[in-house]
Amino acid sequence: MTHDSPALRARTEGHAVSGLRHILILGGTTEARQLAAELAADPALRVTSSLAGRVAEPRLPAGQVRIGGFGGPEGLAKWLREQQVDALIDATHPFAGTISFNAARAAADVHVPLLAVRRPGWVPEPGDAWHDVASLDEAARALPALGERVFLTTGRMGLGAFAHLDALWFLVRSVDAPEGPVPPRMEVVLDRGPFTLDGERELLRRHRIDVLVTKDSGAAATSAKLAAAREAGVPVVVVRRPPVPEGVSVASGVAEAVRWLRAAGRTGVGPSGD
């Protein structure tokens, strides 16, 4: 893609970048909202955030917002062309794996610089009793040997993997009410992070939780449950992240993403090795 805009440069410390005309952020995460706010403060930029639409009332980022899928990599590539996108940022959830592969393919087809913002995963600390698994199905198979009262924090999607475990009791926390097959013995808590350590301690105590199930989202807003489980001696089943596309520039946070955008504006392509 030919960039006809002036060289990308910092306007001020408060305004992130100038030069690129249109930036598309594949969002839904805290990092995506922070990046949108940073970039939307620059009047020279058009910033669009795309949300999958899986949450009924999402936290809307600054700038323009579109909700819903693109129709696979071909649909995303078509949108990039039609909307004259100059840079694509994949700041989706670590477990939204399909969109990351679609983004990599679409960006390559249209020759748009692509950056993936991937937050670091959680790391076990002394006293943790973690059991790593590769999927929700594997987590379900591990549960009967670990406990009887399960705190399930993997979201409302995929609860069918646990629907056959009628001997276990589940506390399910999600932003929206679950749909589809669910465990027969279940209580639902509708809530959205960030969560406090005191709050997580009380939740474990009040519901007599003896095993926790979580995805390795790496989010600070939801990490308090791990500390509470460690203190209480509760084992944690951790679902590992799915694979991600290779050969994509990666940033771990907003500041690093802004630096990448500056370089992308100067060269017309994303820098390698970020």
PDB file of C-alpha atoms in Angstrom, residues 28-242:
ATOM      1  CA  GLY A  28     -11.974  -5.424  23.172  1.00  0.00           C
ATOM      2  CA  THR A  29      -9.130  -5.358  25.690  1.00  0.00           C
ATOM      3  CA  THR A  30      -7.855  -2.794  28.191  1.00  0.00           C
ATOM      4  CA  GLU A  31      -4.761  -2.244  26.052  1.00  0.00           C
ATOM      5  CA  ALA A  32      -6.917  -1.598  22.987  1.00  0.00           C
ATOM      6  CA  ARG A  33      -8.959   1.060  24.811  1.00  0.00           C
ATOM      7  CA  GLN A  34      -5.825   2.714  26.176  1.00  0.00           C
ATOM      8  CA  LEU A  35      -4.242   2.786  22.726  1.00  0.00           C
ATOM      9  CA  ALA A  36      -7.408   4.178  21.126  1.00  0.00           C
ATOM     10  CA  ALA A  37      -7.524   6.964  23.721  1.00  0.00           C
ATOM     11  CA  GLU A  38      -3.873   7.809  23.114  1.00  0.00           C
ATOM     12  CA  LEU A  39      -4.225   7.913  19.340  1.00  0.00           C
ATOM     13  CA  ALA A  40      -7.641   9.599  19.205  1.00  0.00           C
ATOM     14  CA  ALA A  41      -6.123  12.566  21.059  1.00  0.00           C
ATOM     15  CA  ASP A  42      -4.209  13.344  17.862  1.00  0.00           C
ATOM     16  CA  PRO A  43      -6.553  15.283  15.529  1.00  0.00           C
ATOM     17  CA  ALA A  44      -4.482  14.209  12.521  1.00  0.00           C
ATOM     18  CA  LEU A  45      -5.503  10.583  12.990  1.00  0.00           C
ATOM     19  CA  ARG A  46      -8.659   8.684  12.193  1.00  0.00           C
ATOM     20  CA  VAL A  47      -8.871   5.859  14.729  1.00  0.00           C
ATOM     21  CA  THR A  48     -11.361   3.011  14.338  1.00  0.00           C
ATOM     22  CA  SER A  49     -11.767   0.252  16.921  1.00  0.00           C
ATOM     23  CA  SER A  50     -13.423  -2.997  15.895  1.00  0.00           C
ATOM     24  CA  LEU A  51     -15.221  -5.027  18.580  1.00  0.00           C
ATOM     25  CA  ALA A  52     -16.400  -8.598  18.087  1.00  0.00           C
ATOM     26  CA  GLY A  53     -19.819  -7.920  19.621  1.00  0.00           C
ATOM     27  CA  ARG A  54     -19.778 -10.806  22.089  1.00  0.00           C
ATOM     28  CA  VAL A  55     -20.535  -8.523  25.055  1.00  0.00           C
ATOM     29  CA  ALA A  56     -23.969  -6.925  25.223  1.00  0.00           C
ATOM     30  CA  GLU A  57     -22.739  -3.605  26.631  1.00  0.00           C
ATOM     31  CA  PRO A  58     -19.020  -3.286  25.872  1.00  0.00           C
ATOM     32  CA  ARG A  59     -16.836  -0.498  27.183  1.00  0.00           C
ATOM     33  CA  LEU A  60     -16.551   1.708  24.135  1.00  0.00           C
ATOM     34  CA  PRO A  61     -13.134   3.148  23.269  1.00  0.00           C
ATOM     35  CA  ALA A  62     -12.357   6.642  22.046  1.00  0.00           C
ATOM     36  CA  GLY A  63     -12.644   7.329  18.339  1.00  0.00           C
ATOM     37  CA  GLN A  64     -14.856   5.526  15.855  1.00  0.00           C
ATOM     38  CA  VAL A  65     -16.240   2.083  16.711  1.00  0.00           C
ATOM     39  CA  ARG A  66     -17.521  -0.774  14.545  1.00  0.00           C
ATOM     40  CA  ILE A  67     -19.082  -3.902  16.038  1.00  0.00           C
ATOM     41  CA  GLY A  68     -19.234  -7.335  14.453  1.00  0.00           C
ATOM     42  CA  GLY A  69     -17.098  -9.612  12.320  1.00  0.00           C
ATOM     43  CA  PHE A  70     -15.560  -8.863   8.918  1.00  0.00           C
ATOM     44  CA  GLY A  71     -16.339 -12.157   7.221  1.00  0.00           C
ATOM     45  CA  GLY A  72     -12.967 -13.855   7.477  1.00  0.00           C
ATOM     46  CA  PRO A  73      -9.602 -12.640   6.157  1.00  0.00           C
ATOM     47  CA  GLU A  74     -11.063 -11.771   2.751  1.00  0.00           C
ATOM     48  CA  GLY A  75     -13.694  -9.539   4.344  1.00  0.00           C
ATOM     49  CA  LEU A  76     -11.108  -7.841   6.540  1.00  0.00           C
ATOM     50  CA  ALA A  77      -8.805  -7.268   3.558  1.00  0.00           C
ATOM     51  CA  LYS A  78     -11.703  -5.726   1.634  1.00  0.00           C
ATOM     52  CA  TRP A  79     -12.471  -3.414   4.575  1.00  0.00           C
ATOM     53  CA  LEU A  80      -8.819  -2.370   4.853  1.00  0.00           C
ATOM     54  CA  ARG A  81      -8.781  -1.432   1.184  1.00  0.00           C
ATOM     55  CA  GLU A  82     -12.122   0.368   1.142  1.00  0.00           C
ATOM     56  CA  GLN A  83     -11.406   2.335   4.316  1.00  0.00           C
ATOM     57  CA  GLN A  84      -7.821   3.124   3.264  1.00  0.00           C
ATOM     58  CA  VAL A  85      -6.297   1.811   6.477  1.00  0.00           C
ATOM     59  CA  ASP A  86      -2.630   2.748   6.923  1.00  0.00           C
ATOM     60  CA  ALA A  87      -1.818   0.544   9.931  1.00  0.00           C
ATOM     61  CA  LEU A  88      -3.533  -2.400  11.641  1.00  0.00           C
ATOM     62  CA  ILE A  89      -3.210  -3.133  15.371  1.00  0.00           C
ATOM     63  CA  ASP A  90      -4.292  -6.544  16.673  1.00  0.00           C
ATOM     64  CA  ALA A  91      -5.026  -5.844  20.353  1.00  0.00           C
ATOM     65  CA  THR A  92      -7.570  -8.621  20.800  1.00  0.00           C
ATOM     66  CA  HIS A  93      -7.870 -10.988  23.762  1.00  0.00           C
ATOM     67  CA  PRO A  94      -5.151 -13.678  23.929  1.00  0.00           C
ATOM     68  CA  PHE A  95      -7.857 -16.323  23.389  1.00  0.00           C
ATOM     69  CA  ALA A  96      -9.417 -14.658  20.341  1.00  0.00           C
ATOM     70  CA  GLY A  97      -7.094 -16.697  18.157  1.00  0.00           C
ATOM     71  CA  THR A  98      -9.013 -16.799  14.884  1.00  0.00           C
ATOM     72  CA  ILE A  99      -9.051 -13.039  14.365  1.00  0.00           C
ATOM     73  CA  SER A 100      -5.270 -12.856  14.839  1.00  0.00           C
ATOM     74  CA  PHE A 101      -4.697 -15.281  11.960  1.00  0.00           C
ATOM     75  CA  ASN A 102      -7.277 -13.443   9.851  1.00  0.00           C
ATOM     76  CA  ALA A 103      -5.519 -10.154  10.580  1.00  0.00           C
ATOM     77  CA  ALA A 104      -2.124 -11.536   9.597  1.00  0.00           C
ATOM     78  CA  ARG A 105      -3.445 -12.871   6.296  1.00  0.00           C
ATOM     79  CA  ALA A 106      -5.453  -9.739   5.462  1.00  0.00           C
ATOM     80  CA  ALA A 107      -2.590  -7.375   6.293  1.00  0.00           C
ATOM     81  CA  ALA A 108      -0.218  -9.395   4.113  1.00  0.00           C
ATOM     82  CA  ASP A 109      -2.698  -9.412   1.219  1.00  0.00           C
ATOM     83  CA  VAL A 110      -3.240  -5.649   1.360  1.00  0.00           C
ATOM     84  CA  HIS A 111       0.359  -4.775   2.375  1.00  0.00           C
ATOM     85  CA  VAL A 112      -0.733  -2.892   5.492  1.00  0.00           C
ATOM     86  CA  PRO A 113       1.692  -2.816   8.452  1.00  0.00           C
ATOM     87  CA  LEU A 114       0.449  -5.065  11.275  1.00  0.00           C
ATOM     88  CA  LEU A 115       1.328  -5.028  14.959  1.00  0.00           C
ATOM     89  CA  ALA A 116       0.070  -7.500  17.560  1.00  0.00           C
ATOM     90  CA  VAL A 117      -0.208  -6.173  21.121  1.00  0.00           C
ATOM     91  CA  ARG A 118       0.180  -9.263  23.302  1.00  0.00           C
ATOM     92  CA  ARG A 119       0.254  -8.869  27.050  1.00  0.00           C
ATOM     93  CA  PRO A 120       2.588 -11.238  28.929  1.00  0.00           C
ATOM     94  CA  GLY A 121       1.040 -14.368  30.370  1.00  0.00           C
ATOM     95  CA  TRP A 122       0.769 -15.085  34.074  1.00  0.00           C
ATOM     96  CA  VAL A 123       3.721 -16.745  35.804  1.00  0.00           C
ATOM     97  CA  PRO A 124       3.273 -19.051  38.827  1.00  0.00           C
ATOM     98  CA  GLU A 125       4.670 -17.853  42.133  1.00  0.00           C
ATOM     99  CA  PRO A 126       5.881 -19.806  45.169  1.00  0.00           C
ATOM    100  CA  GLY A 127       2.893 -21.478  46.807  1.00  0.00           C
ATOM    101  CA  ASP A 128       0.863 -21.769  43.599  1.00  0.00           C
ATOM    102  CA  ALA A 129      -0.596 -25.173  42.700  1.00  0.00           C
ATOM    103  CA  TRP A 130      -1.150 -24.738  38.981  1.00  0.00           C
ATOM    104  CA  HIS A 131      -2.253 -27.434  36.552  1.00  0.00           C
ATOM    105  CA  ASP A 132      -1.617 -26.387  32.941  1.00  0.00           C
ATOM    106  CA  VAL A 133      -4.022 -27.694  30.302  1.00  0.00           C
ATOM    107  CA  ALA A 134      -4.374 -27.066  26.587  1.00  0.00           C
ATOM    108  CA  SER A 135      -8.152 -26.654  26.331  1.00  0.00           C
ATOM    109  CA  LEU A 136     -11.436 -26.347  28.219  1.00  0.00           C
ATOM    110  CA  ASP A 137     -12.107 -30.037  27.529  1.00  0.00           C
ATOM    111  CA  GLU A 138      -8.802 -30.950  29.168  1.00  0.00           C
ATOM    112  CA  ALA A 139      -9.660 -28.675  32.100  1.00  0.00           C
ATOM    113  CA  ALA A 140     -12.965 -30.508  32.545  1.00  0.00           C
ATOM    114  CA  ARG A 141     -11.174 -33.860  32.590  1.00  0.00           C
ATOM    115  CA  ALA A 142      -8.793 -32.632  35.296  1.00  0.00           C
ATOM    116  CA  LEU A 143     -11.439 -31.240  37.659  1.00  0.00           C
ATOM    117  CA  PRO A 144     -12.862 -34.362  39.375  1.00  0.00           C
ATOM    118  CA  ALA A 145      -9.446 -35.197  40.835  1.00  0.00           C
ATOM    119  CA  LEU A 146      -8.891 -31.653  42.132  1.00  0.00           C
ATOM    120  CA  GLY A 147     -12.084 -30.515  43.844  1.00  0.00           C
ATOM    121  CA  GLU A 148     -15.859 -30.471  44.067  1.00  0.00           C
ATOM    122  CA  ARG A 149     -16.688 -26.745  44.206  1.00  0.00           C
ATOM    123  CA  VAL A 150     -15.340 -24.987  41.143  1.00  0.00           C
ATOM    124  CA  PHE A 151     -14.844 -21.283  40.501  1.00  0.00           C
ATOM    125  CA  LEU A 152     -15.054 -21.093  36.706  1.00  0.00           C
ATOM    126  CA  THR A 153     -13.711 -17.813  35.280  1.00  0.00           C
ATOM    127  CA  THR A 154     -13.294 -18.718  31.611  1.00  0.00           C
ATOM    128  CA  GLY A 155     -16.238 -16.584  30.441  1.00  0.00           C
ATOM    129  CA  ARG A 156     -19.677 -17.545  29.226  1.00  0.00           C
ATOM    130  CA  MET A 157     -18.455 -19.200  26.023  1.00  0.00           C
ATOM    131  CA  GLY A 158     -17.477 -22.848  26.160  1.00  0.00           C
ATOM    132  CA  LEU A 159     -19.379 -23.858  29.292  1.00  0.00           C
ATOM    133  CA  GLY A 160     -20.607 -26.902  27.397  1.00  0.00           C
ATOM    134  CA  ALA A 161     -17.228 -28.505  28.085  1.00  0.00           C
ATOM    135  CA  PHE A 162     -18.267 -28.777  31.752  1.00  0.00           C
ATOM    136  CA  ALA A 163     -21.957 -29.623  31.247  1.00  0.00           C
ATOM    137  CA  HIS A 164     -21.472 -33.350  31.893  1.00  0.00           C
ATOM    138  CA  LEU A 165     -19.871 -32.855  35.331  1.00  0.00           C
ATOM    139  CA  ASP A 166     -23.046 -33.312  37.369  1.00  0.00           C
ATOM    140  CA  ALA A 167     -21.150 -34.320  40.526  1.00  0.00           C
ATOM    141  CA  LEU A 168     -19.414 -30.933  40.756  1.00  0.00           C
ATOM    142  CA  TRP A 169     -20.820 -27.524  41.741  1.00  0.00           C
ATOM    143  CA  PHE A 170     -19.801 -24.467  39.714  1.00  0.00           C
ATOM    144  CA  LEU A 171     -19.619 -20.759  40.446  1.00  0.00           C
ATOM    145  CA  VAL A 172     -19.516 -19.159  36.988  1.00  0.00           C
ATOM    146  CA  ARG A 173     -18.445 -15.532  36.617  1.00  0.00           C
ATOM    147  CA  SER A 174     -19.028 -13.698  33.358  1.00  0.00           C
ATOM    148  CA  VAL A 175     -19.961 -10.273  32.031  1.00  0.00           C
ATOM    149  CA  ASP A 176     -23.149 -11.528  30.361  1.00  0.00           C
ATOM    150  CA  ALA A 177     -25.435 -14.452  31.196  1.00  0.00           C
ATOM    151  CA  PRO A 178     -24.266 -17.833  29.836  1.00  0.00           C
ATOM    152  CA  GLU A 179     -26.030 -19.431  26.897  1.00  0.00           C
ATOM    153  CA  GLY A 180     -26.173 -22.985  25.575  1.00  0.00           C
ATOM    154  CA  PRO A 181     -25.219 -26.121  27.533  1.00  0.00           C
ATOM    155  CA  VAL A 182     -24.116 -25.372  31.097  1.00  0.00           C
ATOM    156  CA  PRO A 183     -23.245 -27.426  34.189  1.00  0.00           C
ATOM    157  CA  PRO A 184     -26.413 -28.659  35.939  1.00  0.00           C
ATOM    158  CA  ARG A 185     -25.265 -27.466  39.367  1.00  0.00           C
ATOM    159  CA  MET A 186     -24.295 -23.863  38.816  1.00  0.00           C
ATOM    160  CA  GLU A 187     -24.565 -20.373  40.253  1.00  0.00           C
ATOM    161  CA  VAL A 188     -23.822 -17.374  38.026  1.00  0.00           C
ATOM    162  CA  VAL A 189     -22.197 -14.103  39.084  1.00  0.00           C
ATOM    163  CA  LEU A 190     -22.483 -11.322  36.497  1.00  0.00           C
ATOM    164  CA  ASP A 191     -19.547  -9.015  37.046  1.00  0.00           C
ATOM    165  CA  ARG A 192     -16.759  -7.246  35.211  1.00  0.00           C
ATOM    166  CA  GLY A 193     -13.206  -6.582  36.396  1.00  0.00           C
ATOM    167  CA  PRO A 194     -11.058  -5.171  37.762  1.00  0.00           C
ATOM    168  CA  PHE A 195     -11.445  -7.368  40.834  1.00  0.00           C
ATOM    169  CA  THR A 196      -9.842  -6.758  44.229  1.00  0.00           C
ATOM    170  CA  LEU A 197      -7.908  -9.229  46.326  1.00  0.00           C
ATOM    171  CA  ASP A 198     -10.300  -8.761  49.264  1.00  0.00           C
ATOM    172  CA  GLY A 199     -13.255  -9.371  47.000  1.00  0.00           C
ATOM    173  CA  GLU A 200     -11.751 -12.557  45.566  1.00  0.00           C
ATOM    174  CA  ARG A 201     -10.858 -13.827  49.029  1.00  0.00           C
ATOM    175  CA  GLU A 202     -14.441 -13.353  50.141  1.00  0.00           C
ATOM    176  CA  LEU A 203     -15.805 -15.067  47.040  1.00  0.00           C
ATOM    177  CA  LEU A 204     -13.651 -18.146  47.636  1.00  0.00           C
ATOM    178  CA  ARG A 205     -14.576 -18.241  51.314  1.00  0.00           C
ATOM    179  CA  ARG A 206     -18.304 -17.643  50.927  1.00  0.00           C
ATOM    180  CA  HIS A 207     -18.752 -20.284  48.233  1.00  0.00           C
ATOM    181  CA  ARG A 208     -16.268 -22.757  49.764  1.00  0.00           C
ATOM    182  CA  ILE A 209     -14.332 -22.960  46.508  1.00  0.00           C
ATOM    183  CA  ASP A 210     -11.747 -25.739  46.355  1.00  0.00           C
ATOM    184  CA  VAL A 211     -10.567 -25.414  42.728  1.00  0.00           C
ATOM    185  CA  LEU A 212     -10.265 -22.474  40.312  1.00  0.00           C
ATOM    186  CA  VAL A 213     -10.344 -22.635  36.496  1.00  0.00           C
ATOM    187  CA  THR A 214      -9.004 -19.737  34.437  1.00  0.00           C
ATOM    188  CA  LYS A 215      -7.610 -18.932  31.035  1.00  0.00           C
ATOM    189  CA  ASP A 216      -4.120 -17.432  30.940  1.00  0.00           C
ATOM    190  CA  SER A 217      -5.370 -13.991  29.919  1.00  0.00           C
ATOM    191  CA  GLY A 218      -2.465 -12.258  31.651  1.00  0.00           C
ATOM    192  CA  ALA A 219      -4.702  -9.340  32.613  1.00  0.00           C
ATOM    193  CA  ALA A 220      -3.870  -7.396  35.762  1.00  0.00           C
ATOM    194  CA  ALA A 221      -7.571  -6.622  36.217  1.00  0.00           C
ATOM    195  CA  THR A 222      -8.363 -10.288  36.845  1.00  0.00           C
ATOM    196  CA  SER A 223      -5.155 -11.549  38.476  1.00  0.00           C
ATOM    197  CA  ALA A 224      -6.324 -11.071  42.082  1.00  0.00           C
ATOM    198  CA  LYS A 225      -8.077 -14.451  41.968  1.00  0.00           C
ATOM    199  CA  LEU A 226      -4.685 -16.136  41.560  1.00  0.00           C
ATOM    200  CA  ALA A 227      -3.333 -14.487  44.713  1.00  0.00           C
ATOM    201  CA  ALA A 228      -6.492 -15.388  46.623  1.00  0.00           C
ATOM    202  CA  ALA A 229      -6.222 -19.008  45.485  1.00  0.00           C
ATOM    203  CA  ARG A 230      -2.555 -19.116  46.492  1.00  0.00           C
ATOM    204  CA  GLU A 231      -3.372 -17.843  49.992  1.00  0.00           C
ATOM    205  CA  ALA A 232      -6.207 -20.337  50.401  1.00  0.00           C
ATOM    206  CA  GLY A 233      -4.238 -23.301  49.053  1.00  0.00           C
ATOM    207  CA  VAL A 234      -6.723 -23.716  46.193  1.00  0.00           C
ATOM    208  CA  PRO A 235      -5.401 -25.481  43.079  1.00  0.00           C
ATOM    209  CA  VAL A 236      -5.726 -23.598  39.790  1.00  0.00           C
ATOM    210  CA  VAL A 237      -6.371 -25.132  36.395  1.00  0.00           C
ATOM    211  CA  VAL A 238      -4.801 -22.782  33.837  1.00  0.00           C
ATOM    212  CA  VAL A 239      -5.806 -23.058  30.187  1.00  0.00           C
ATOM    213  CA  ARG A 240      -2.801 -22.234  28.027  1.00  0.00           C
ATOM    214  CA  ARG A 241      -3.060 -19.728  25.199  1.00  0.00           C
ATOM    215  CA  PRO A 242      -3.741 -20.846  21.635  1.00  0.00           C
TER     216      PRO A 242
END
